[in-house]
Short mmCIF file of C-alpha atoms in Angstrom, two decimals:
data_model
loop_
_atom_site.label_atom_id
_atom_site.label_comp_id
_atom_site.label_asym_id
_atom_site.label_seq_id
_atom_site.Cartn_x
_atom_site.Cartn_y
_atom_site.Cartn_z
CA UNK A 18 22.32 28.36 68.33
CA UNK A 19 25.29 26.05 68.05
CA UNK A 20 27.82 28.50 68.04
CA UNK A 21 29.83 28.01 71.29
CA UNK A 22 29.06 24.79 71.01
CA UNK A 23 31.20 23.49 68.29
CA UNK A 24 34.60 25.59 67.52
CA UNK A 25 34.92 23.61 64.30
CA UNK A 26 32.05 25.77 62.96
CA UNK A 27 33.13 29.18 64.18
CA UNK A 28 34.30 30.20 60.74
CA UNK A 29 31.48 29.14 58.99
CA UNK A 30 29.35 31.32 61.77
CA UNK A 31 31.94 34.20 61.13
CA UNK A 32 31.61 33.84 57.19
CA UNK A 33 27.71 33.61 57.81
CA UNK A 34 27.94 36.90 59.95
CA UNK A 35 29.90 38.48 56.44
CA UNK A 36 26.71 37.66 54.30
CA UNK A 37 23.96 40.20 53.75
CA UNK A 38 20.62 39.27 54.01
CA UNK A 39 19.16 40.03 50.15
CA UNK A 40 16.64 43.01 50.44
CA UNK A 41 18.28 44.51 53.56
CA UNK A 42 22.09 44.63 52.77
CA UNK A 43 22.93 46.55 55.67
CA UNK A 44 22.00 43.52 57.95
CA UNK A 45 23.74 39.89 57.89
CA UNK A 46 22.32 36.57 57.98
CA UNK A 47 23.52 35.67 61.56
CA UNK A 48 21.88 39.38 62.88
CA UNK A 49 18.90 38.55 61.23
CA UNK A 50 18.30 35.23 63.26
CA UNK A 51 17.82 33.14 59.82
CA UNK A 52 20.33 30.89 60.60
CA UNK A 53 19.20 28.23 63.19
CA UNK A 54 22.24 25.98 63.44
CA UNK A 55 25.82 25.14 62.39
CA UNK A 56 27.51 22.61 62.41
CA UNK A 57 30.76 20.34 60.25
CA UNK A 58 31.80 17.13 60.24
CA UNK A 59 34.44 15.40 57.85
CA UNK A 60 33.87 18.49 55.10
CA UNK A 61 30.26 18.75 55.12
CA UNK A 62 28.83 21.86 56.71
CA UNK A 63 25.32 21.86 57.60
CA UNK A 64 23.55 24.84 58.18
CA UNK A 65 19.70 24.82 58.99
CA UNK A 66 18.01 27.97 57.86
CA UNK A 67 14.89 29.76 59.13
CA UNK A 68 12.91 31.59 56.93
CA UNK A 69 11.34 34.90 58.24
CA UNK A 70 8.13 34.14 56.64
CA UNK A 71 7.46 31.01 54.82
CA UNK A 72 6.82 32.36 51.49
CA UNK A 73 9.63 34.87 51.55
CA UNK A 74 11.35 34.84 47.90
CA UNK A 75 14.42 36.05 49.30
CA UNK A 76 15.14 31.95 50.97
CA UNK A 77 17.03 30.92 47.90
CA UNK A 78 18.90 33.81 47.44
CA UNK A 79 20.22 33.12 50.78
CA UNK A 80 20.63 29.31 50.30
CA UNK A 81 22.75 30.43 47.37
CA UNK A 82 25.00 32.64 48.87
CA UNK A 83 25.39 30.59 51.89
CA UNK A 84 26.28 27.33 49.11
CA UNK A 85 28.54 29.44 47.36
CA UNK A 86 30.20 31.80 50.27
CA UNK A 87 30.62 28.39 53.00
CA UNK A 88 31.72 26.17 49.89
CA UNK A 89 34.39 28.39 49.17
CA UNK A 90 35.87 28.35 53.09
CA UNK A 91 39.27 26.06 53.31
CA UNK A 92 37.65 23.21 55.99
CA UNK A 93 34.54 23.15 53.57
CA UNK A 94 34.29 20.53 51.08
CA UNK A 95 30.23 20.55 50.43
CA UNK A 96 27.59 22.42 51.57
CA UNK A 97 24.15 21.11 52.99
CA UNK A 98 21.17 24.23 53.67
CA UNK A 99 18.07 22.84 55.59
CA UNK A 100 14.75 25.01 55.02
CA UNK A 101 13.53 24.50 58.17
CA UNK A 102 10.39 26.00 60.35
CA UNK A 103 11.48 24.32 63.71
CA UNK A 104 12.44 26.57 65.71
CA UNK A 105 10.32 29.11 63.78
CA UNK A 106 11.91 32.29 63.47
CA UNK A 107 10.70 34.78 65.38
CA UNK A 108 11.03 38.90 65.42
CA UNK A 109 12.76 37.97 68.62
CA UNK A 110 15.45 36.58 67.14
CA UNK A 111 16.82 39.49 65.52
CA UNK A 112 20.14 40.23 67.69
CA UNK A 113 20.86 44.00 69.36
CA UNK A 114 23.49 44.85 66.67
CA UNK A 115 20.81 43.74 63.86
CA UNK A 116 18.23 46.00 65.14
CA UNK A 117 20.87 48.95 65.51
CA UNK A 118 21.79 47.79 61.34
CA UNK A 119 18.14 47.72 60.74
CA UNK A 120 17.45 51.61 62.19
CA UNK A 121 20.23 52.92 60.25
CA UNK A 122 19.40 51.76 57.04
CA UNK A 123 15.98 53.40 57.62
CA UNK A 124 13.67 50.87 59.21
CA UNK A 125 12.23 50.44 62.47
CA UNK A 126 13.22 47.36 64.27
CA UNK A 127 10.15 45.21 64.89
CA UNK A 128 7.94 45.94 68.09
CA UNK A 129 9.92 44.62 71.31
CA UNK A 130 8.37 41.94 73.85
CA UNK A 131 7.21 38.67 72.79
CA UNK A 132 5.97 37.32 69.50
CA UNK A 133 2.36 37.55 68.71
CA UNK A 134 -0.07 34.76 70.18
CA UNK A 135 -0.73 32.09 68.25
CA UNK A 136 -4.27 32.30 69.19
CA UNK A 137 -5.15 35.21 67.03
CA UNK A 138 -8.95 36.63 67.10
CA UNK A 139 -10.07 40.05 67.71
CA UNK A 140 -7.03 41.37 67.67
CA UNK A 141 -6.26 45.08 67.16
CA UNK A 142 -3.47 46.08 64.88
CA UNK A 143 -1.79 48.77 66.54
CA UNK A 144 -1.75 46.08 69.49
CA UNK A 145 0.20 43.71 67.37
CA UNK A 146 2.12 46.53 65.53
CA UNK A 147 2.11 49.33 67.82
CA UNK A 148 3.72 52.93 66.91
CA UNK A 149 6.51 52.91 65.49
CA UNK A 150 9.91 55.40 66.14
CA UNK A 151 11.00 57.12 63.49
CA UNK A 152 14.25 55.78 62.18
CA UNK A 153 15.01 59.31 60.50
CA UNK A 154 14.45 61.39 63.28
CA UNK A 155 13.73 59.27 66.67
CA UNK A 156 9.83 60.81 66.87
CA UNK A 157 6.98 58.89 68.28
CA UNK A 158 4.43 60.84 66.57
CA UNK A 159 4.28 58.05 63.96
CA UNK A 160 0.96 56.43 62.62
CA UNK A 161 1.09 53.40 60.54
CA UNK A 162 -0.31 53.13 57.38
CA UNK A 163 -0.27 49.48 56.24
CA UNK A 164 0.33 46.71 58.07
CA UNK A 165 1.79 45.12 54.98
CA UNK A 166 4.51 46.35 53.20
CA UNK A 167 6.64 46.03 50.09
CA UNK A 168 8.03 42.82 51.50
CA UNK A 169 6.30 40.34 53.61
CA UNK A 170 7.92 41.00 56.62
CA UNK A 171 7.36 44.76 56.20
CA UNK A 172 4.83 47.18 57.37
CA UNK A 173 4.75 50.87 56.27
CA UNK A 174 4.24 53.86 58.71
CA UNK A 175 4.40 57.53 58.52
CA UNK A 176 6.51 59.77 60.55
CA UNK A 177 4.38 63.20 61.23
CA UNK A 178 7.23 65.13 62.10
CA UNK A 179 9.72 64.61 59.37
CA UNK A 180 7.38 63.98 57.23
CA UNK A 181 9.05 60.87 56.20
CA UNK A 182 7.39 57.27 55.11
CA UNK A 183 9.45 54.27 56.43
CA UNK A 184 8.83 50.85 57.29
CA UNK A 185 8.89 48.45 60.13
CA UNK A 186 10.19 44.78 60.25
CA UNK A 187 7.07 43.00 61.84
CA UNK A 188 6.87 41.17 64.92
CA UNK A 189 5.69 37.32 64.28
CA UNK B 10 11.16 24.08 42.80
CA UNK B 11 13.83 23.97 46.01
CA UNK B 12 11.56 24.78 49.02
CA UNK B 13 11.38 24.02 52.50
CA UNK B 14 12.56 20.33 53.43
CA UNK B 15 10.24 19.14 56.39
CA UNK B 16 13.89 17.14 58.36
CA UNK B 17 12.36 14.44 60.15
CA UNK B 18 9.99 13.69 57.78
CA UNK B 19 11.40 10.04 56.63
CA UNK B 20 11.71 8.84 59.54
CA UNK B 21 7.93 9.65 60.78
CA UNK B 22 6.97 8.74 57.04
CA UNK B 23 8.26 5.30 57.33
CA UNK B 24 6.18 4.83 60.80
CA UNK B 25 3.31 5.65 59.17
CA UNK B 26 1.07 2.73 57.53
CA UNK B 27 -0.27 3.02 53.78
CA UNK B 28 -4.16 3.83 54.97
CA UNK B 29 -2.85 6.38 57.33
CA UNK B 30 -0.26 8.29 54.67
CA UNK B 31 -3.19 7.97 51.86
CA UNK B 32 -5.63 10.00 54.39
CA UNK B 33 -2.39 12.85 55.92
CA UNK B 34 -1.96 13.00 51.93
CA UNK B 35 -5.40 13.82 51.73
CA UNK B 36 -5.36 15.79 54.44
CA UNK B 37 -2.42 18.17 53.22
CA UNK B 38 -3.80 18.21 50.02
CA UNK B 39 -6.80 19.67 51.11
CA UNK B 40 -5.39 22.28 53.09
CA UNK B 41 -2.53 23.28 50.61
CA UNK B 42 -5.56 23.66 47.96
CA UNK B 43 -7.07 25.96 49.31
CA UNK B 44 -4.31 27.93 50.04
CA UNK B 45 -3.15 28.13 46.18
CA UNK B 46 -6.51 28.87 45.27
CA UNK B 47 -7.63 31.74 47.64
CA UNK B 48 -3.55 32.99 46.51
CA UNK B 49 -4.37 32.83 43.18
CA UNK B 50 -7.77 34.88 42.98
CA UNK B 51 -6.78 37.55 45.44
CA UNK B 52 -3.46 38.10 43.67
CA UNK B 53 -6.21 38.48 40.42
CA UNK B 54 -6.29 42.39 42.77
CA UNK B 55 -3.09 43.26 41.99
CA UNK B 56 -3.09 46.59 40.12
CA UNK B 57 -6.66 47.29 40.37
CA UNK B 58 -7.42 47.32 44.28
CA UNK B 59 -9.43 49.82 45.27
CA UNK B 60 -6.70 51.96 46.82
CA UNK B 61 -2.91 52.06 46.65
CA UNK B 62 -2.13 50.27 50.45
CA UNK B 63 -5.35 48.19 49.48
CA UNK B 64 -3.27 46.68 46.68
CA UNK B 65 -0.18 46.29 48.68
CA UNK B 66 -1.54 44.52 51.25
CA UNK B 67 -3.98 41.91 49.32
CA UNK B 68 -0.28 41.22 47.27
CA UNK B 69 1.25 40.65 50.04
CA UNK B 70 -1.42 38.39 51.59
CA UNK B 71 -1.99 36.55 48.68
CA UNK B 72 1.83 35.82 48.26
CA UNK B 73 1.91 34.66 52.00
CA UNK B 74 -1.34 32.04 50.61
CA UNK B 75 1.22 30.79 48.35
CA UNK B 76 4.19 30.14 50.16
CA UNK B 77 1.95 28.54 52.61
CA UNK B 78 0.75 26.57 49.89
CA UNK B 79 3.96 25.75 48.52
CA UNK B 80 5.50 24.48 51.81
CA UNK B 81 2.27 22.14 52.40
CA UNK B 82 3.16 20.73 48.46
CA UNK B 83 6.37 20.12 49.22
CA UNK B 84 5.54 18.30 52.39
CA UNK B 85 3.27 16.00 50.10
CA UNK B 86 5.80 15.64 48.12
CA UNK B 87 8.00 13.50 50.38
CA UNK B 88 5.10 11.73 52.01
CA UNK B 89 4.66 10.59 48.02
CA UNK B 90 7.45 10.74 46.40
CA UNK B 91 5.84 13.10 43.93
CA UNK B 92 7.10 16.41 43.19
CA UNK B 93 5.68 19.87 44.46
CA UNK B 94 5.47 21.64 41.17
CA UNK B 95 3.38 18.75 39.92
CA UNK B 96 1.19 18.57 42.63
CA UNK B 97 0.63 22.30 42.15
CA UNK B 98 0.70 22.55 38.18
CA UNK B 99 0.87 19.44 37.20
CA UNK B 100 -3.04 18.25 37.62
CA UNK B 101 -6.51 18.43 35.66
CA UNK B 102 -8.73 20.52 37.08
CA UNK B 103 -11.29 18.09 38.43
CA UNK B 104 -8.32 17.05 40.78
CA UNK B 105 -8.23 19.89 42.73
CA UNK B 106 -9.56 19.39 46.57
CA UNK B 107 -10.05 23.01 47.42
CA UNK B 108 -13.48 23.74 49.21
CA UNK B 109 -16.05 24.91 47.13
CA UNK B 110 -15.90 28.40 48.58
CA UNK B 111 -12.81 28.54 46.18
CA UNK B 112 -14.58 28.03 43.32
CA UNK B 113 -15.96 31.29 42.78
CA UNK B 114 -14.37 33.94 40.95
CA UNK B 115 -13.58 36.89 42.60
CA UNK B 116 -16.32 39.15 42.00
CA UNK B 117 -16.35 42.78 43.28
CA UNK B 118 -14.86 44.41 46.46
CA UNK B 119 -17.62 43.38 48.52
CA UNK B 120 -17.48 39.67 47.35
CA UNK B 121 -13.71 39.22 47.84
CA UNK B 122 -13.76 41.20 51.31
CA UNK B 123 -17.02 38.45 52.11
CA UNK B 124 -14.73 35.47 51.08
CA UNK B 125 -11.44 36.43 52.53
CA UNK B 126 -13.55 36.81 56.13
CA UNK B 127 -15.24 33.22 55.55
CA UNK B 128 -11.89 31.91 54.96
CA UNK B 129 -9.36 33.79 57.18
CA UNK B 130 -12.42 32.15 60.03
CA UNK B 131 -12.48 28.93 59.08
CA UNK B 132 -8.85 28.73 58.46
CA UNK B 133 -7.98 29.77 61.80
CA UNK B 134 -9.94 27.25 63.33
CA UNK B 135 -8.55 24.35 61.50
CA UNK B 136 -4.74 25.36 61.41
CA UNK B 137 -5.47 25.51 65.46
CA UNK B 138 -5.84 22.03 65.39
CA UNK B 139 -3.27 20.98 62.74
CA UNK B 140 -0.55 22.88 65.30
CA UNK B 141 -1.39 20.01 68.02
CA UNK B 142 -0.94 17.05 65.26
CA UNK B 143 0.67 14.07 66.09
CA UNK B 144 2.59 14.11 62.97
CA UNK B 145 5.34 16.55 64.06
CA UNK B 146 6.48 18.53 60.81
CA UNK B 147 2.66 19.19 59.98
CA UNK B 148 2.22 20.72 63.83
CA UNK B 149 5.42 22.60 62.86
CA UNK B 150 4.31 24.56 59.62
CA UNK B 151 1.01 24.46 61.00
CA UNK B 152 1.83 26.87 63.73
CA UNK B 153 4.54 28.88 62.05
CA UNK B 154 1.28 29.57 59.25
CA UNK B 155 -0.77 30.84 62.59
CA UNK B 156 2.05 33.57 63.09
CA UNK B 157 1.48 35.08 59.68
CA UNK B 158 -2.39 33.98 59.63
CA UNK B 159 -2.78 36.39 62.32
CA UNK B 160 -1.91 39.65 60.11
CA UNK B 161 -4.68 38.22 57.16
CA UNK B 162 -7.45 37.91 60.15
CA UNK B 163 -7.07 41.65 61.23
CA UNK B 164 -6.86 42.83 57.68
CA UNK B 165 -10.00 41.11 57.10
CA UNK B 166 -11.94 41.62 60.44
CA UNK B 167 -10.99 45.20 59.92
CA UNK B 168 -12.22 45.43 56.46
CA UNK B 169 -15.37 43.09 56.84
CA UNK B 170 -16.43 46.13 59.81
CA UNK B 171 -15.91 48.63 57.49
CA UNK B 172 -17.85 47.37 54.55
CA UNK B 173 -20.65 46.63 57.49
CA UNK B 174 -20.96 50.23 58.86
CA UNK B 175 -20.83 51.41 54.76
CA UNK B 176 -23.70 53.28 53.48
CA UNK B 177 -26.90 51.03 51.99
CA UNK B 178 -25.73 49.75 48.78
CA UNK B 179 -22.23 48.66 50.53
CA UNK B 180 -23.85 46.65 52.94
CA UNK B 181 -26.51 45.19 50.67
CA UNK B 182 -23.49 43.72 48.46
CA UNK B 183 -21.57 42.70 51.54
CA UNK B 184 -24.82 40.77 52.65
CA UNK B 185 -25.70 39.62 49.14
CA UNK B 186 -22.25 38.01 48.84
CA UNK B 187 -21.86 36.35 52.73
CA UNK B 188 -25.49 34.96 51.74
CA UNK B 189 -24.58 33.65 48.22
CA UNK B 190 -20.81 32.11 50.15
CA UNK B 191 -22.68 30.44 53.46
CA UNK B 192 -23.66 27.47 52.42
CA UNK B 193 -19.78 26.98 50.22
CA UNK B 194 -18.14 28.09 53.40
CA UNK B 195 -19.40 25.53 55.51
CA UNK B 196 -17.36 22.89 52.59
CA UNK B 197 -13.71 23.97 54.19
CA UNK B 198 -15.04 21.70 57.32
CA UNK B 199 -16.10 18.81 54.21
CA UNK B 200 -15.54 15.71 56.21
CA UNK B 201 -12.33 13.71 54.76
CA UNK B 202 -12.35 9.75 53.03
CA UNK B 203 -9.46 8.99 55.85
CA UNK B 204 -11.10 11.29 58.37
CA UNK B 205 -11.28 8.10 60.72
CA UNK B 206 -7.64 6.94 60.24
CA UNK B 207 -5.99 10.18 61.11
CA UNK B 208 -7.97 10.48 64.28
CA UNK B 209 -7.04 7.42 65.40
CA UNK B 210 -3.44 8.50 64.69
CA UNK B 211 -3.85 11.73 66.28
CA UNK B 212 -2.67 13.28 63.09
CA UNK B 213 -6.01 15.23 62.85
CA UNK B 214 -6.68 16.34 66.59
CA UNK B 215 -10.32 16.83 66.08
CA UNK B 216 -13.11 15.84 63.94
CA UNK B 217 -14.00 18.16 60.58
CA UNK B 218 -17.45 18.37 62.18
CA UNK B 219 -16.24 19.51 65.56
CA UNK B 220 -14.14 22.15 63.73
CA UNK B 221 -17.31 22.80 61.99
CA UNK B 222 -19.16 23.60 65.59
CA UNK B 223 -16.62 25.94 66.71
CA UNK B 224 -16.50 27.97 63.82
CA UNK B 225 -19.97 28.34 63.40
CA UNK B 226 -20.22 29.71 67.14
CA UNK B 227 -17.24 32.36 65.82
CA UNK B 228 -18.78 33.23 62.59
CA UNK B 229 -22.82 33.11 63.82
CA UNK B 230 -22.65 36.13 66.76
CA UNK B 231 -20.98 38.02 64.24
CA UNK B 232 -22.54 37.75 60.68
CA UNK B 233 -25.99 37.31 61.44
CA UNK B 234 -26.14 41.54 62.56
CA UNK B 235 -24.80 41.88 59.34
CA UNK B 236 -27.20 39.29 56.93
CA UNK B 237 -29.99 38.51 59.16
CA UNK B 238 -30.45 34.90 60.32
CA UNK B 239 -28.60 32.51 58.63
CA UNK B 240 -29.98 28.86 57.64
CA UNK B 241 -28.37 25.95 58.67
CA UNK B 242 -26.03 24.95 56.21
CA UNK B 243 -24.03 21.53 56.60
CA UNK B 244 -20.40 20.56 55.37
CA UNK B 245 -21.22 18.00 52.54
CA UNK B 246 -18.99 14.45 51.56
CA UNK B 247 -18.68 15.93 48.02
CA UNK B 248 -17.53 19.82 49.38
CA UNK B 249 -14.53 19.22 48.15
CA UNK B 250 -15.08 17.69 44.80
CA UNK B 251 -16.88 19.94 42.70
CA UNK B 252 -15.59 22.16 40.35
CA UNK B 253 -16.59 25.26 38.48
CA UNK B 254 -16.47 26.95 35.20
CA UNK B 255 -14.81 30.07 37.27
CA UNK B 256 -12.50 27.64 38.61
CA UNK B 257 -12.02 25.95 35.21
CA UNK B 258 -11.01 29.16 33.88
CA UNK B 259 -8.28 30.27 36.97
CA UNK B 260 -6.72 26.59 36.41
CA UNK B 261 -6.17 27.15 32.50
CA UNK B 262 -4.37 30.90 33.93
CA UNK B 263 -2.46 29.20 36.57
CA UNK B 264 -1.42 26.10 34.18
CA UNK B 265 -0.60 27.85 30.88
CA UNK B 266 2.95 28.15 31.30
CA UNK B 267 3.49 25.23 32.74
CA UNK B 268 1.42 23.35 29.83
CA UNK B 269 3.57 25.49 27.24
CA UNK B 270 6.86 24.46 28.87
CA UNK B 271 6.73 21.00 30.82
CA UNK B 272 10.04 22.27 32.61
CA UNK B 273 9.64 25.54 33.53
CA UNK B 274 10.09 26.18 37.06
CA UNK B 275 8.05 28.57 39.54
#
């Protein structure tokens, strides 16, 4: 991230920090690790965006808000959003505060430690996706049910003490 | 359709002589082909898997297939200066490059849990490669796809071992169908017009037929408990260029809105 590096774009960071991602409005854009860089020059903010997986439906909805929300800042005459993949974004890059936002809405943050291997064969899925703590009620005595979810960056899980489904943001 | 902008991409574009885009067009059209198509009949599931989570997750998979899809079209689409909703919409269906494992409809359970495992294999292998490329935003997607690839390989390894260890009829139409898909399967690893060009360039790290060896030493140690000896089966020039009736019928699904309404956007 660019953010220390150029104070011309710290209000565009802190407006990007105000804007909820679109199917988890507890959590913003900037805790979320979609956005990959900042940066303005002469009016034109530039903003490279990472999408969490690449056919994730939510990307324009975010490319909209962030057109509409930076385009309406004072220093901001246009706005340019970048789909990129490079850096990819990564479970990793969701920040502390976004996986606190992300347990108190009801999901588990994704799995801690690094992303999965590219090199994927023979793999076990409660290796990649191991159990999961209740976001309810803090248990471990979870089991998990689907390693897809309603989303595509969602798996479900089951919580055998509060008897309560919830979901976990994958690790990629 | 505003998707995924490959930055970069001029730049290496305009490096890149005429024979050597024609064959990385090739190339991603190949690859993005197959995507849409497996997408398209597995999301065909939706509704009527054979259990709740069963339908979630072939959604969800099929949607990833897609986007994957989607971001390799709009790729082509600068290298050409054509448009990705074209490219995806916008063709007959004799110009379709998907391997002719695609071409099948998607039969029962059995059948689409054989396919998905023939692909999700083969797949791997080749996107693998594609994440060494020379040509730096196709290495990029490339190995972002692995990340979410990974999920679609347990689902199916975990599926194709539980149709396996199913009572007799169950494994009888999980053999019938890997027998009927062998010798299609082996088409993902067709060898390509510009294969030669883009290994010179680096653009394709390894030969189809190389590709072709590894996965067969994957596939082989695992299948053959299942089916019995399998026959030696060999990618083919033309494994790419046939098309079906089945597949006639998904492209007049897939194109109807887009023939009703020559601006409607996905």
């Amino acid at each position: 991230m660019t953010q220390a590096g150029d104070l011309r774009a710290a209000p565009i960071w802190a407006e990007l920090a105000r804007i909820s991602d679109p199917e988890i409005p507890a959590i913003s854009l900037v805790d979320l690790g979609v956005i990959g860089s900042v940066s303005v020059r002469e009016g034109l903010a530039r903003i490279e965006l990472l999408p969490t997986f690449i056919g994730c439906p939510a990307v324009e909805v975010m490319r909209q808000r962030i057109e509409e929300r930076v385009g309406a800042l004072e220093l901001v005459d246009a706005v340019d959003v970048a789909v990129t993949f490079r850096p990819p974004w990564t479970s990793e890059r969701i920040t502390p505060a976004g996986r606190e936002r992300l347990r108190l809405s009801g999901f588990a943050p994704p799995p801690v430690g690094p992303a999965i291997p590219e090199a994927a064969s023979g793999l076990d899925e409660l290796a990649v996706l191991p159990i999961a703590e209740c976001p309810y009620c803090g248990s471990r005595n979870t089991a998990l049910e689907n390693s897809f979810g309603p989303t595509l960056c969602r798996a479900i899980y089951h919580c055998a003490d509060c008897r309560q489904p919830f979901e976990q943001m994958k690790r990629v | 359709m505003t998707g995924p902008q490959a930055d970069g991409t001029g730049q290496v574009v305009r490096e890149l002589d005429v024979a050597a885009r024609d064959a990385l067009a090739e190339l991603l059209l190949s690859v993005a082909d197959d995507e849409f198509v497996i997408g398209s009949w597995d999301s065909e599931w939706t509704g009527i898997a054979p259990m709740l989570e069963e339908d979630v997750a072939t959604s969800s998979i099929a949607q990833d297939e897609i986007g994957h899809a989607r971001a390799i079209y709009e790729l082509l689409a600068t290298l050409t200066g054509d448009d990705a909703d074209r490219i995806a919409y916008g063709r007959e269906a004799d110009a379709y490059r998907h391997a002719a494992l695609l071409n099948h409809r998607r039969g029962d359970w059995a059948f689409s849990v054989a396919r998905r495992w023939l692909y999700e294999t083969a797949d791997a292998v080749r996107l693998a490669a594609l994440a060494t490329s020379t040509w730096e935003p196709l290495a990029v997607l490339a190995g972002k796809m692995r990340r979410e690839e990974t999920y679609h390989r347990m689902h199916a390894d975990a599926w194709l071992s539980r149709l396996a260890g199913g009572d007799h009829d169950v494994r009888q139409r999980l053999a019938e169908a890997l027998g009927r898909l062998w010798p299609d399967a082996q088409q993902v690893f067709a060898p390509l017009g510009g294969e030669e060009t883009l290994m010179r360039a680096g653009i394709l790290p390894q030969r189809m037929s190389a590709l072709h060896a590894e996965w067969l030493g994957i596939v082989r140690p695992v299948l053959e408990p299942i089916v019995g000896a399998l026959p030696d089966a060999a990618p083919s020039p033309d494994g790419r260029a046939t098309r079906t009736d089945d597949f006639g019928w998904l492209h007049g699904e897939l194109t109807m809105v887009g023939a009703a309404d020559r601006e409607a956007l996905w």
